[in-house]
Coordinates of C-alpha atoms in Angstrom, one line a residue:
M1 CA -14.7 33.5 -7.5
D2 CA -11.4 30.7 -7.0
M3 CA -10.0 33.0 -10.0
Q4 CA -9.9 36.2 -7.5
R5 CA -8.3 33.5 -5.1
H6 CA -6.0 32.2 -6.9
G7 CA -5.5 36.1 -8.9
R8 CA -4.6 37.0 -5.3
A9 CA -2.3 34.7 -4.1
A10 CA 0.3 35.1 -7.3
K11 CA 0.0 38.6 -6.8
R12 CA 0.9 37.7 -3.1
R13 CA 3.4 35.2 -4.9
V14 CA 5.3 38.1 -7.2
A15 CA 5.4 40.4 -4.7
A16 CA 7.3 38.5 -2.2
E17 CA 9.5 37.4 -4.9
A18 CA 10.4 41.1 -5.7
G19 CA 11.0 41.9 -1.8
D20 CA 13.5 38.1 -1.9
N21 CA 15.2 39.2 -5.5
G22 CA 15.6 43.2 -3.2
K23 CA 16.3 42.4 -0.5
Y24 CA 18.9 39.5 -1.7
K25 CA 20.9 41.8 -5.4
A26 CA 22.1 43.7 -2.3
L27 CA 24.2 41.0 -0.3
A28 CA 24.7 39.1 -4.2
R29 CA 25.9 41.9 -6.5
L30 CA 28.9 43.7 -3.1
G31 CA 30.0 39.4 -1.6
Y32 CA 30.3 38.6 -6.8
A33 CA 32.4 41.6 -5.6
S34 CA 34.5 41.0 -3.3
R35 CA 34.9 37.5 -4.4
G36 CA 36.6 38.9 -7.7
V37 CA 38.4 42.0 -5.3
V38 CA 40.5 38.3 -3.7
Y39 CA 41.0 36.9 -7.2
V40 CA 41.8 39.1 -9.0
I41 CA 44.6 40.3 -6.3
V42 CA 45.7 36.5 -6.1
G43 CA 46.0 36.6 -9.9
A44 CA 47.8 39.6 -10.1
L45 CA 50.5 38.1 -7.0
A46 CA 50.6 34.8 -9.1
V47 CA 51.5 36.8 -12.4
L48 CA 54.7 38.7 -10.7
A49 CA 55.6 35.2 -8.9
A50 CA 55.9 33.9 -12.8
W51 CA 57.1 37.5 -15.3
G52 CA 58.1 39.9 -12.4
G53 CA 62.3 38.7 -11.7
G54 CA 62.0 39.0 -8.6
G55 CA 61.7 35.2 -7.5
G56 CA 57.7 36.6 -6.0
Q57 CA 56.2 33.8 -4.1
T58 CA 52.5 32.4 -4.8
T59 CA 49.4 32.6 -2.3
D60 CA 45.8 31.5 -1.3
T61 CA 42.3 33.5 -1.2
K62 CA 44.4 34.8 2.6
G63 CA 47.7 35.7 1.4
A64 CA 45.9 38.2 -0.6
L65 CA 43.9 39.9 2.1
Q66 CA 47.7 39.5 4.1
S67 CA 49.4 41.2 0.9
L68 CA 46.8 44.6 1.6
M69 CA 47.5 45.5 5.2
D70 CA 51.2 46.6 3.7
E71 CA 48.7 49.1 1.2
P72 CA 47.4 52.8 3.0
F73 CA 44.2 52.1 4.5
G74 CA 44.6 48.9 3.8
W75 CA 42.3 47.2 7.5
V76 CA 39.7 49.5 5.4
L77 CA 39.4 47.6 2.2
I78 CA 39.5 44.3 4.4
G79 CA 37.3 45.4 6.6
V80 CA 34.9 46.5 3.2
L81 CA 36.0 42.8 2.1
A82 CA 35.2 40.8 5.0
L83 CA 31.9 42.7 4.7
G84 CA 31.3 41.7 1.4
L85 CA 32.9 38.4 1.7
V86 CA 29.8 37.9 4.5
A87 CA 27.5 38.8 2.1
F88 CA 28.4 36.3 -0.4
A89 CA 28.2 33.4 2.4
V90 CA 24.7 34.5 3.2
W91 CA 23.7 34.4 -0.6
R92 CA 25.7 30.9 -1.1
A93 CA 23.1 29.1 1.6
V94 CA 20.5 31.4 0.5
Q95 CA 21.1 29.5 -3.8
A96 CA 22.0 26.2 -1.8
F97 CA 19.3 25.7 1.0
A98 CA 16.2 27.9 0.0
D99 CA 17.4 26.8 -4.2
A100 CA 17.4 30.2 -4.8
D101 CA 18.0 29.4 -8.6
R102 CA 16.2 26.7 -8.3
H103 CA 17.7 23.5 -9.6
G104 CA 15.5 21.2 -7.6
S105 CA 15.5 18.9 -5.6
D106 CA 17.3 15.2 -7.8
G107 CA 20.5 14.0 -8.3
K108 CA 22.9 16.5 -9.8
A109 CA 20.5 19.2 -7.9
L110 CA 22.0 18.7 -4.5
V111 CA 25.2 17.5 -5.8
I112 CA 25.3 21.4 -7.2
R113 CA 23.3 23.1 -4.3
G114 CA 25.9 20.5 -1.4
G115 CA 28.8 22.3 -3.0
M116 CA 27.0 25.9 -2.6
A117 CA 26.8 25.3 0.9
V118 CA 30.7 24.6 0.9
S119 CA 30.7 27.3 -0.3
A120 CA 29.1 29.5 1.6
V121 CA 31.4 28.2 5.0
T122 CA 34.8 28.5 3.3
H123 CA 33.4 32.0 2.5
L124 CA 32.2 32.9 5.9
L125 CA 35.7 31.5 6.9
L126 CA 37.6 34.1 4.4
A127 CA 35.7 36.9 5.8
V128 CA 35.9 36.2 9.4
F129 CA 40.5 35.9 9.7
A130 CA 40.0 38.9 6.9
A131 CA 37.8 40.7 9.7
S132 CA 40.7 39.4 12.2
L133 CA 43.0 40.9 9.5
A134 CA 41.0 44.7 9.9
F135 CA 40.6 44.0 13.4
G136 CA 43.8 42.2 14.6
W137 CA 42.2 39.5 16.5
G138 CA 44.7 37.5 16.0
S139 CA 45.1 34.9 13.4
A140 CA 41.8 33.2 12.5
G141 CA 41.3 30.1 10.8
G142 CA 44.6 29.3 10.9
G143 CA 47.8 30.7 8.3
S144 CA 48.0 31.0 4.6
G145 CA 49.5 28.9 1.8
D146 CA 49.9 25.3 2.4
S147 CA 49.9 25.1 5.9
G148 CA 45.9 25.4 6.7
T149 CA 45.0 23.0 4.2
Q150 CA 47.3 20.1 5.4
S151 CA 46.3 21.0 9.1
W152 CA 43.1 21.2 8.4
I153 CA 43.4 16.8 5.6
A154 CA 45.3 16.1 8.9
K155 CA 42.5 17.0 12.0
L156 CA 39.9 15.2 9.0
M157 CA 42.2 12.3 9.4
Q158 CA 42.2 11.9 12.7
Q159 CA 38.3 10.9 12.7
P160 CA 36.5 7.6 12.0
Y161 CA 37.2 6.8 8.3
G162 CA 39.2 9.8 8.2
V163 CA 40.9 8.9 5.4
W164 CA 37.9 8.4 2.9
L165 CA 37.1 11.5 3.4
V166 CA 39.2 13.0 3.2
A167 CA 39.9 11.1 -0.4
I168 CA 35.9 11.9 -1.1
V169 CA 37.2 15.3 -0.5
G170 CA 40.3 15.0 -2.6
L171 CA 37.0 13.3 -4.9
S172 CA 34.9 16.5 -4.6
I173 CA 37.4 19.0 -5.2
I174 CA 38.1 17.3 -9.3
G175 CA 35.1 17.2 -9.6
A176 CA 33.5 20.4 -8.7
G177 CA 36.5 22.0 -10.4
I178 CA 35.6 19.3 -13.9
A179 CA 32.3 20.9 -13.6
Q180 CA 34.3 25.1 -13.8
I181 CA 35.7 23.7 -16.7
V182 CA 32.9 22.3 -18.2
K183 CA 30.9 25.9 -17.2
G184 CA 33.3 27.5 -19.5
V185 CA 33.5 25.8 -22.8
K186 CA 29.6 25.0 -22.8
V187 CA 29.5 28.8 -21.7
K188 CA 27.2 27.7 -19.9
F189 CA 27.5 31.2 -17.7
E190 CA 25.3 33.2 -19.6
K191 CA 21.4 31.4 -18.6
R192 CA 21.5 33.2 -16.3
L193 CA 23.2 37.3 -17.3
D194 CA 21.2 39.7 -18.7
A195 CA 23.3 41.1 -20.8
D196 CA 23.4 42.4 -24.3
E197 CA 25.2 40.5 -27.7
S198 CA 27.0 43.3 -27.6
A199 CA 28.5 43.1 -23.6
M200 CA 28.9 39.5 -24.2
R201 CA 31.4 39.7 -27.4
W202 CA 34.2 40.7 -24.5
M203 CA 32.8 39.5 -21.3
R204 CA 32.7 36.1 -23.4
P205 CA 36.0 35.5 -23.7
V206 CA 36.8 36.8 -20.1
C207 CA 34.7 34.6 -18.6
R208 CA 34.6 31.4 -20.1
F209 CA 39.3 31.2 -19.1
G210 CA 38.5 32.3 -16.0
L211 CA 36.0 28.4 -15.8
I212 CA 38.8 27.3 -17.3
A213 CA 41.8 28.0 -15.0
R214 CA 40.6 27.7 -11.8
G215 CA 39.0 24.6 -13.0
I216 CA 42.2 23.5 -12.9
V217 CA 43.8 25.0 -10.5
F218 CA 40.8 23.2 -8.1
V219 CA 41.8 19.8 -9.9
I220 CA 45.2 20.0 -9.6
I221 CA 44.4 20.9 -4.7
G222 CA 42.2 17.8 -5.4
G223 CA 44.3 15.6 -7.3
F224 CA 46.9 16.2 -4.2
I225 CA 45.2 15.3 -2.1
G226 CA 43.8 12.9 -2.7
I227 CA 47.1 11.3 -3.1
A228 CA 47.5 12.8 0.4
A229 CA 44.2 10.4 2.0
W230 CA 46.2 7.8 -0.7
Q231 CA 49.3 8.3 1.7
S232 CA 47.5 8.7 4.9
D233 CA 49.7 11.8 5.2
P234 CA 48.2 15.0 4.8
Q235 CA 51.4 16.3 4.3
E236 CA 51.2 15.7 0.3
A237 CA 48.1 18.0 0.5
R238 CA 48.2 21.2 -1.4
G239 CA 46.3 24.5 -0.8
L240 CA 45.7 27.1 -4.5
A241 CA 48.9 28.2 -3.7
G242 CA 51.3 24.9 -4.2
A243 CA 49.1 23.8 -6.6
L244 CA 50.5 27.0 -8.2
E245 CA 53.6 26.0 -7.6
T246 CA 53.0 23.3 -8.6
L247 CA 52.7 24.5 -12.0
R248 CA 55.7 26.7 -12.3
S249 CA 57.5 24.0 -11.6
Q250 CA 56.8 21.9 -14.6
P251 CA 59.5 22.3 -17.5
Y252 CA 58.3 25.6 -19.2
G253 CA 56.1 26.6 -15.6
E254 CA 57.1 30.2 -15.5
A255 CA 54.8 30.4 -18.8
L256 CA 52.0 27.9 -17.3
L257 CA 51.7 29.5 -14.1
G258 CA 51.9 32.9 -15.9
V259 CA 48.9 31.8 -18.0
V260 CA 47.1 30.2 -14.9
A261 CA 47.9 33.6 -12.9
L262 CA 45.8 35.5 -16.1
G263 CA 43.3 33.2 -15.5
L264 CA 43.1 33.7 -12.2
I265 CA 42.7 37.9 -13.1
A266 CA 39.5 36.5 -15.4
F267 CA 37.8 34.5 -12.8
G268 CA 37.8 37.9 -10.2
I269 CA 36.4 39.4 -14.1
Y270 CA 34.1 37.1 -14.0
C271 CA 32.8 37.6 -10.3
F272 CA 32.4 41.4 -11.5
V273 CA 30.3 41.0 -14.9
E274 CA 28.3 38.0 -12.6
A275 CA 28.4 41.3 -9.7
I276 CA 27.1 43.5 -12.3
Y277 CA 24.8 41.5 -14.9
R278 CA 23.4 38.5 -12.6
R279 CA 19.9 37.4 -12.8
I280 CA 19.5 37.7 -8.9
G281 CA 16.5 37.0 -6.7
M282 CA 14.3 33.5 -5.9
G283 CA 13.5 31.6 -8.7
A284 CA 16.4 33.2 -10.7
G285 CA 17.5 31.3 -14.0

């Protein structure tokens, strides 16, 4: 009798998990693909800035969305991306709060899940910004470029212990960047992909390159935010666009920027790989 009850309970768990999988798969896959589009555009614009010969400007994720407005039916594409980014934010929230990937609840797991919660918020804000462009609501959530980063850093510094909070943010971003680099170097992303070796042969180097490049950019952004905290000056902070401009200002800067820009395109491709091959659902691992 007990075995029958256990068997029925197990079947209910499997059925519920299957339902969760179906519910979240569409959200997650649309979200990963949408994030991929944004990063491919950011990387492509940075490649043009480095090697296009026109002295173009680097941009961030908001600038990438703004660039689409000049394209035919750009507002339609931005509207679709807004939906996709909302979907990704929801999936990140599920990963963070429902522990969809079964990281657990130890110290390391809570840090990972905390990063996913932050990612949920940032992608939701980016989705709101995209919707504001598509529907002509005006700029929502701050402008693109370093000004948006400097604005929220300035607001954070005005809070009690604000400088320390900014320092923690900077260190957290550096930590996230290092984690991305390690994930790329050690090929940790493979364990969550359902792909055979013939597909992985070309995906593996592209995904590694993308993760390492994005990790380097995160380390630069976190470093600048740390400097802003050290000097109590929000104008020292830099966002994605500022980090890319910093690379361009170095010796052999155009080459450095070009390589990292290609890496951001590779990260966009990595997002497409996740959209297609990632195992998604409660307990997928």
